[in-house]
XYZ file of C-alpha atoms in Angstrom:
519
model
C 23.111 32.084 25.617
C 24.006 29.074 23.446
C 23.713 29.556 19.726
C 22.061 26.556 18.037
C 22.258 26.216 14.255
C 19.800 23.747 12.704
C 20.365 22.614 9.128
C 17.040 21.837 7.456
C 13.462 22.969 8.039
C 11.777 19.579 7.741
C 10.011 17.696 10.567
C 13.257 16.896 12.415
C 14.730 20.383 12.225
C 11.487 22.110 13.183
C 10.850 19.672 16.036
C 14.333 20.301 17.439
C 13.848 24.062 17.263
C 10.443 23.945 18.940
C 11.656 21.603 21.682
C 14.608 23.882 22.472
C 12.476 27.020 22.653
C 9.097 25.984 24.057
C 10.008 25.581 27.752
C 13.179 27.659 28.015
C 13.769 31.356 28.489
C 16.792 33.090 27.003
C 18.860 29.881 27.064
C 19.143 29.258 23.338
C 19.417 31.351 20.220
C 18.014 29.097 17.479
C 18.528 29.553 13.735
C 17.078 27.197 11.098
C 18.759 27.126 7.690
C 16.352 25.953 4.970
C 17.535 25.646 1.380
C 14.060 25.988 -0.191
C 11.323 28.575 0.270
C 8.967 26.269 2.207
C 8.970 24.329 5.468
C 8.231 20.652 5.973
C 10.692 18.987 3.608
C 9.005 15.996 2.015
C 6.176 16.555 4.541
C 5.162 19.838 2.913
C 1.772 20.525 1.366
C 1.911 21.818 -2.208
C -0.854 24.216 -3.266
C -1.920 24.283 -6.901
C -4.999 25.945 -8.413
C -7.107 25.508 -5.285
C -6.050 21.897 -4.715
C -3.369 20.555 -2.368
C -0.842 17.743 -2.701
C 0.739 15.732 0.103
C 4.193 14.727 -1.163
C 4.579 11.060 -0.319
C 1.519 10.750 1.910
C 1.788 11.192 5.686
C -0.369 9.354 8.182
C -0.195 10.936 11.620
C 0.031 7.861 13.805
C 2.757 6.823 16.206
C 3.252 4.115 18.778
C 4.995 6.732 20.901
C 2.649 8.742 23.150
C 5.083 11.677 23.243
C 4.679 12.235 19.520
C 0.892 11.778 19.554
C 0.581 14.377 22.320
C 3.025 16.684 20.506
C 0.779 16.678 17.442
C -2.530 17.054 19.278
C -1.215 19.869 21.508
C -0.465 21.866 18.364
C -3.511 20.795 16.351
C -6.480 19.620 18.472
C -8.488 16.599 17.312
C -11.804 17.350 15.652
C -14.879 17.729 17.833
C -17.395 17.877 14.972
C -17.679 15.861 11.734
C -15.625 16.811 8.683
C -17.400 17.778 5.460
C -17.461 14.310 3.904
C -18.351 12.503 7.135
C -21.240 14.908 7.653
C -22.516 14.431 4.098
C -22.249 10.648 4.212
C -23.316 10.066 7.798
C -20.016 8.384 8.666
C -19.208 8.160 12.355
C -15.789 9.059 13.732
C -14.465 9.225 17.311
C -14.849 12.924 18.103
C -13.234 14.803 20.994
C -15.589 16.683 23.273
C -14.959 20.395 22.888
C -12.668 19.827 19.899
C -12.727 22.217 16.938
C -15.274 22.049 14.116
C -13.350 21.519 10.851
C -16.146 23.246 8.949
C -15.473 26.428 10.916
C -11.861 26.211 12.082
C -8.638 25.428 10.245
C -6.236 24.380 13.014
C -7.663 20.904 13.475
C -6.605 17.268 13.143
C -9.116 15.083 11.318
C -9.658 11.414 12.142
C -9.413 9.508 8.875
C -9.989 5.894 7.846
C -6.908 4.080 6.623
C -7.578 2.260 3.388
C -4.550 1.188 1.363
C -4.818 -1.536 -1.233
C -2.719 -3.242 -3.864
C -3.757 -3.022 -7.507
C -2.527 -6.161 -9.249
C -3.737 -7.795 -12.459
C -6.684 -5.323 -12.589
C -7.888 -6.464 -9.154
C -7.752 -4.904 -5.699
C -6.075 -6.711 -2.800
C -5.897 -5.474 0.777
C -2.588 -4.007 1.888
C -1.259 -5.811 3.751
C -2.761 -8.923 2.147
C -5.713 -10.231 4.157
C -7.204 -13.699 4.208
C -10.796 -13.348 3.039
C -12.972 -14.617 0.207
C -12.316 -11.593 -2.048
C -8.574 -12.286 -1.863
C -9.044 -15.935 -2.811
C -11.487 -14.980 -5.587
C -9.077 -12.433 -7.094
C -6.061 -14.745 -6.813
C -7.893 -17.826 -8.037
C -8.052 -21.162 -6.229
C -4.900 -22.588 -7.808
C -2.755 -19.559 -6.997
C -4.182 -19.438 -3.470
C -3.179 -23.056 -2.910
C 0.307 -22.435 -4.310
C 0.651 -19.389 -2.044
C -0.465 -21.404 0.985
C 1.987 -24.239 0.394
C 4.723 -21.726 -0.390
C 4.112 -20.003 2.939
C 4.152 -23.327 4.818
C 7.441 -24.128 3.126
C 8.901 -20.802 4.307
C 7.877 -21.694 7.874
C 9.708 -25.016 7.726
C 12.839 -23.824 5.959
C 13.989 -20.305 6.757
C 16.374 -18.485 4.450
C 19.308 -16.529 5.900
C 18.177 -12.898 6.050
C 21.163 -11.578 4.162
C 18.965 -9.525 1.836
C 15.476 -8.084 1.507
C 14.235 -10.854 -0.794
C 14.898 -13.527 1.832
C 13.374 -11.276 4.519
C 10.072 -11.137 2.604
C 10.063 -14.810 1.607
C 10.543 -15.865 5.251
C 7.406 -13.916 6.213
C 5.116 -14.440 3.228
C 6.439 -17.329 1.135
C 7.855 -17.035 -2.377
C 4.523 -16.883 -4.240
C 3.088 -13.925 -2.297
C 6.503 -12.250 -2.315
C 6.627 -12.500 -6.119
C 3.096 -11.143 -6.480
C 3.010 -8.351 -3.941
C 6.524 -7.287 -2.979
C 9.107 -8.029 -5.645
C 7.933 -5.672 -8.403
C 7.024 -2.730 -6.196
C 10.263 -2.943 -4.226
C 12.308 -2.951 -7.432
C 10.382 0.109 -8.653
C 11.006 1.905 -5.388
C 14.727 1.249 -5.150
C 15.761 0.593 -8.741
C 17.397 -2.621 -7.477
C 16.130 -6.158 -7.127
C 15.309 -7.049 -3.491
C 18.103 -9.636 -3.536
C 20.574 -6.716 -3.774
C 19.105 -4.727 -0.867
C 19.905 -5.047 2.829
C 17.235 -6.674 5.003
C 17.501 -3.602 7.279
C 14.921 -1.825 5.130
C 12.357 -4.562 5.701
C 13.099 -4.633 9.429
C 12.337 -0.910 9.688
C 9.404 -0.556 7.280
C 7.537 -3.865 7.444
C 8.279 -4.263 11.156
C 6.601 -7.381 12.607
C 4.223 -7.816 9.705
C 3.897 -11.330 8.291
C 1.217 -13.864 7.364
C 1.204 -14.812 11.051
C 0.477 -11.179 11.989
C -2.265 -10.990 9.349
C -3.929 -14.157 10.720
C -3.672 -12.818 14.280
C -5.228 -9.530 13.206
C -8.028 -11.364 11.363
C -8.947 -13.463 14.434
C -8.790 -10.402 16.708
C -11.358 -8.656 14.524
C -13.510 -11.781 14.295
C -13.737 -11.902 18.084
C -14.363 -8.188 18.467
C -10.866 -7.112 19.526
C -10.157 -4.057 17.403
C -7.564 -1.793 18.924
C -5.129 0.455 17.075
C -2.866 0.561 20.108
C -1.855 -3.080 19.811
C -1.764 -3.279 16.027
C 1.307 -3.316 13.872
C 1.859 0.090 12.321
C 0.821 -1.297 8.913
C -2.459 -2.600 10.341
C -3.907 0.536 11.961
C -7.407 1.386 10.775
C -7.537 5.102 11.534
C -5.040 7.939 11.713
C -4.936 11.673 12.280
C -4.473 14.159 9.471
C -4.232 17.966 9.419
C -7.160 19.610 7.649
C -4.911 20.977 4.893
C -2.263 18.278 4.837
C 1.017 17.729 6.709
C 2.581 20.984 5.600
C -0.089 22.867 7.538
C 1.272 21.478 10.812
C 4.910 22.214 9.947
C 4.087 25.746 8.840
C 2.365 26.176 12.205
C 5.446 24.874 14.024
C 7.547 27.367 12.060
C 5.286 30.189 13.248
C 5.585 28.984 16.853
C 9.388 28.839 16.571
C 9.503 32.421 15.320
C 7.062 33.593 18.014
C 9.448 32.180 20.608
C 12.417 34.036 19.148
C 13.753 31.476 16.671
C 14.989 32.586 13.261
C 14.240 30.802 9.976
C 16.470 31.660 7.021
C 15.131 30.463 3.662
C 17.211 29.837 0.535
C 20.244 29.051 2.694
C 22.069 26.019 1.281
C 24.881 24.713 3.488
C 27.944 23.955 1.372
C 30.865 23.949 3.814
C 31.143 22.947 7.478
C 34.192 24.427 9.190
C 35.736 22.618 12.139
C 38.421 23.142 14.748
C 39.642 20.961 17.624
C 36.937 18.300 17.130
C 34.058 20.760 17.012
C 31.969 22.413 14.325
C 32.715 26.133 14.315
C 30.555 27.455 11.494
C 28.730 26.647 8.268
C 29.084 28.461 4.976
C 25.844 28.897 3.029
C 24.957 29.866 -0.501
C 22.149 32.447 -0.435
C 20.497 34.712 -3.027
C 22.635 37.545 -1.607
C 25.859 35.569 -1.902
C 27.985 33.455 0.454
C 27.269 33.737 4.188
C 29.110 32.198 7.146
C 27.064 31.379 10.258
C 28.763 30.480 13.532
C 27.279 28.460 16.368
C 27.918 26.554 19.580
C 25.886 23.462 18.686
C 24.817 22.188 15.265
C 21.847 19.934 14.476
C 21.970 18.500 10.970
C 19.136 16.961 8.979
C 20.935 17.423 5.648
C 21.883 14.300 3.677
C 24.887 12.526 5.237
C 26.508 12.397 1.795
C 26.462 16.214 1.568
C 27.383 16.699 5.226
C 30.581 14.660 4.999
C 31.457 16.158 1.599
C 31.244 19.624 3.171
C 33.271 18.841 6.306
C 36.530 20.741 5.955
C 38.095 18.773 8.799
C 37.420 15.324 7.318
C 40.754 13.991 6.118
C 39.733 10.331 6.425
C 39.511 9.079 2.837
C 37.628 5.913 3.841
C 34.856 7.912 5.550
C 34.665 10.179 2.528
C 34.388 7.144 0.226
C 31.604 5.521 2.257
C 29.607 8.747 2.552
C 30.038 9.572 -1.137
C 28.728 6.097 -2.035
C 25.555 6.273 0.071
C 22.627 5.809 -2.342
C 19.300 7.627 -2.521
C 16.130 7.385 -4.555
C 14.530 10.539 -5.846
C 10.830 11.091 -6.168
C 8.334 12.617 -8.586
C 4.632 13.189 -7.951
C 2.287 14.005 -10.829
C -1.005 15.534 -9.712
C -3.984 14.944 -12.014
C -7.439 16.460 -11.600
C -10.182 14.358 -13.222
C -13.973 14.237 -13.168
C -14.028 10.563 -12.276
C -11.996 7.384 -11.958
C -12.898 4.217 -13.832
C -12.165 2.204 -10.681
C -15.419 0.966 -9.132
C -16.051 1.231 -5.391
C -17.047 -2.317 -4.485
C -16.349 -1.832 -0.775
C -18.894 -1.083 1.932
C -17.242 2.288 2.600
C -19.198 5.382 1.606
C -17.280 8.113 -0.230
C -18.116 11.406 -1.906
C -18.967 10.653 -5.526
C -18.714 6.945 -4.632
C -15.010 6.920 -5.574
C -12.804 4.104 -4.296
C -12.004 4.782 -0.604
C -8.219 4.338 -0.775
C -5.680 6.844 0.490
C -2.955 4.929 -1.348
C -3.100 2.347 -4.092
C 0.113 0.327 -4.488
C 0.682 -0.520 -8.144
C 2.264 -3.967 -8.487
C 1.869 -4.135 -12.267
C 5.397 -4.575 -13.646
C 4.226 -3.233 -17.025
C 4.121 0.371 -15.758
C 6.658 2.550 -13.988
C 4.013 4.003 -11.629
C 4.577 3.002 -7.992
C 1.611 4.372 -6.039
C -1.545 6.396 -6.532
C -2.717 8.807 -3.862
C -6.350 9.948 -3.793
C -6.222 13.265 -1.984
C -10.035 13.427 -1.580
C -9.756 10.550 0.871
C -6.911 12.051 2.904
C -9.000 15.159 3.563
C -11.929 16.656 1.630
C -10.359 20.059 2.274
C -7.376 19.129 0.081
C -9.653 19.359 -2.989
C -11.410 22.524 -4.168
C -14.483 20.614 -5.394
C -14.391 17.228 -3.616
C -17.865 16.180 -4.785
C -17.304 16.985 -8.440
C -13.643 16.157 -9.073
C -11.008 13.640 -8.021
C -7.486 14.945 -7.299
C -4.891 12.190 -7.454
C -1.115 11.985 -7.065
C 0.896 9.536 -9.160
C 4.123 8.604 -7.405
C 7.274 7.684 -9.312
C 10.664 6.639 -7.972
C 13.719 7.536 -10.012
C 17.287 8.851 -9.869
C 18.174 12.508 -10.190
C 19.483 13.061 -13.696
C 17.971 9.926 -15.251
C 15.660 9.959 -18.267
C 12.459 10.169 -16.205
C 13.792 12.899 -13.894
C 14.911 14.984 -16.881
C 11.548 14.917 -18.643
C 9.840 18.276 -19.042
C 6.649 18.846 -17.029
C 4.583 18.265 -20.161
C 6.409 15.042 -21.085
C 6.154 13.645 -17.562
C 2.455 14.467 -17.200
C 1.733 12.924 -20.603
C 3.706 9.786 -19.649
C 1.831 9.437 -16.332
C -1.555 10.036 -17.944
C -0.949 7.367 -20.585
C 0.016 4.843 -17.880
C -3.271 5.479 -16.046
C -5.240 5.043 -19.265
C -3.327 1.812 -19.991
C -4.199 0.529 -16.505
C -7.875 1.417 -16.979
C -7.863 3.888 -14.074
C -9.013 6.866 -16.171
C -10.317 7.376 -19.698
C -8.325 9.234 -22.317
C -9.031 12.967 -22.479
C -10.468 13.284 -18.966
C -7.640 15.223 -17.278
C -8.824 18.698 -16.240
C -5.601 19.996 -14.673
C -2.137 18.714 -13.812
C 1.035 19.520 -11.888
C 4.446 17.919 -11.279
C 6.651 18.046 -8.173
C 10.214 16.690 -7.910
C 11.977 15.808 -4.649
C 15.694 15.037 -4.430
C 17.010 12.405 -2.000
C 13.539 11.462 -0.804
C 14.536 7.934 0.205
C 17.893 6.971 1.750
C 18.713 3.545 0.291
C 20.183 0.378 1.821
C 22.786 -0.866 -0.632
C 26.196 0.065 -2.058
C 28.363 1.532 0.757
C 25.506 1.427 3.289
C 27.021 -1.803 4.675
C 29.876 0.315 6.114
C 27.629 3.109 7.344
C 28.414 2.418 11.020
C 31.913 3.754 10.389
C 30.444 7.082 9.282
C 28.246 7.240 12.384
C 31.247 6.620 14.641
C 33.216 9.306 12.838
C 30.444 11.938 13.020
C 30.016 11.269 16.733
C 33.591 12.469 17.296
C 32.271 16.001 16.692
C 30.818 16.509 20.139
C 28.667 19.529 19.200
C 27.067 17.857 16.146
C 23.740 15.995 16.315
C 22.420 14.179 13.232
C 18.626 13.886 13.084
C 15.845 12.966 10.676
C 15.590 10.686 7.677
C 18.460 12.097 5.624
C 20.397 13.259 8.673
C 20.728 9.608 9.742
C 20.439 7.958 6.304
C 17.554 5.908 7.613
C 14.166 5.413 5.987
C 12.306 6.700 9.032
C 8.664 7.597 9.319
C 7.836 11.159 10.308
C 7.373 10.255 13.977
C 10.781 8.564 14.103
C 12.406 11.654 12.583
C 10.708 13.767 15.244
C 11.913 11.476 18.023
C 15.534 11.800 16.879
C 15.121 15.577 17.195
C 13.399 15.358 20.585
C 16.284 13.262 21.941
C 18.850 15.657 20.464
C 17.120 18.667 22.037
C 16.931 16.854 25.367
C 20.674 16.092 25.267
C 21.440 19.732 24.474
C 19.245 20.990 27.319
C 21.117 18.685 29.700
C 24.574 19.600 28.349
C 25.099 16.018 27.204
C 27.198 14.922 24.241
C 25.831 11.349 24.308
C 24.207 10.681 20.908
C 23.149 7.059 21.547
C 19.461 7.836 22.171
C 19.360 9.901 18.984
C 20.789 7.129 16.821
C 18.777 4.348 18.519
C 15.343 5.625 17.453
C 13.586 3.036 15.265
C 16.212 0.410 16.045
C 14.784 -1.519 18.976
C 12.681 -4.543 18.016
C 10.313 -3.863 20.926
C 9.400 -0.479 19.461
C 8.188 -2.131 16.279
C 5.984 -4.690 17.945
C 4.611 -3.053 21.046
C 3.121 0.295 21.916
C 5.354 2.055 24.415
C 3.753 2.820 27.729
């Protein structure tokens, strides 16, 4: 029996464990080492005073059928309306025989995707759409400048040596300055001109003004199909009744039912090697130091920490590159309020007639706030009293150890509340409850030594029994489905006794994956 050690109990680590155990019998002994007390990583659901927070927001949608089936096999799609849909008479595509979310908990809801930009006290569609509300909010003069700017970007393309040029080539300089520049700098703490275009290629995919126009005409002529849309243009997605952590907790239970072991509060500090293979990992635990041996190791820990812990790494250049890999850390402030001052001027019905957005991207450069989540709209079951209160998450990007990160809970909540009042989103004195969550290394970044990252990949691949998976395990700003696919490919290689890591590293790299649904 092969002993598999998996570092990290996030989506990638849990997916790998489940894939190795679900169809095999007595072939693998699987152990997951998780440094915290919860599963799901950044995809966890935080419970607080009867309300739930989704850290970072997780839409369950993939262009890969394997992942969609993986999710729905574990959590069937709803067969009856959810609480808010029932109350409001909203229609959703229901699955015959599917569970009733009012009676059962293990159920995927079908939710409407509404994400908008809040800029200059006005709402704009995200991504920007071409309709009369957009022109009205921008003003005729700005609209004309944006149009000519876009035409200019079509005629004269900039070399895509950085993220700024990547955006300008697709949207023109005016729209880039309005809707991308400020938010991107908040997210990364660097101006887009200092960031590799790789980030845009992975996250924005094929989105551009051309894609927006194509999408607009498709809708005008009745062609509305999520399967052929860019990921940023989908109109509905799946969502677990109690948030993403509910699914990953369920996967953890399945792993344990099939004989897998999950060890919490196990922080990997040292990776011991011999003859080009990983032999064991040394963990810090509440009971002291523990060494765990294995035949094959799957790592979703940050590459920076992995290389720093490799006892066999004598290559100073690899150590330098890995040590210089940058990350952005993340803080979410949850606020419970009676109401928002934002007015729902859409045609979408909501409980309490709140704005229908899942996310609101804050482009205002006068505040540090990056995004606002409205948990009521992700799932009514995330909020204890969804008709009477609004439970929101304020998302901030920072660096571990900086002034914002080091604020006390009270200072941070007060700071976030004052920004919302300044923006006119809430009135002063209306916060009923609050909570703060901090996440280290939430976003692998694309600057500093990242330009030499391929050297680190080549080096890590020399350890034939090591597979690097997930967002931090590959230092790639992957979506949840991409992280899962890296783990699925790693598990498949292990089951076939293969040491070829190419499929694992190639997830979310092929241009075709971004632009077409795989058949």
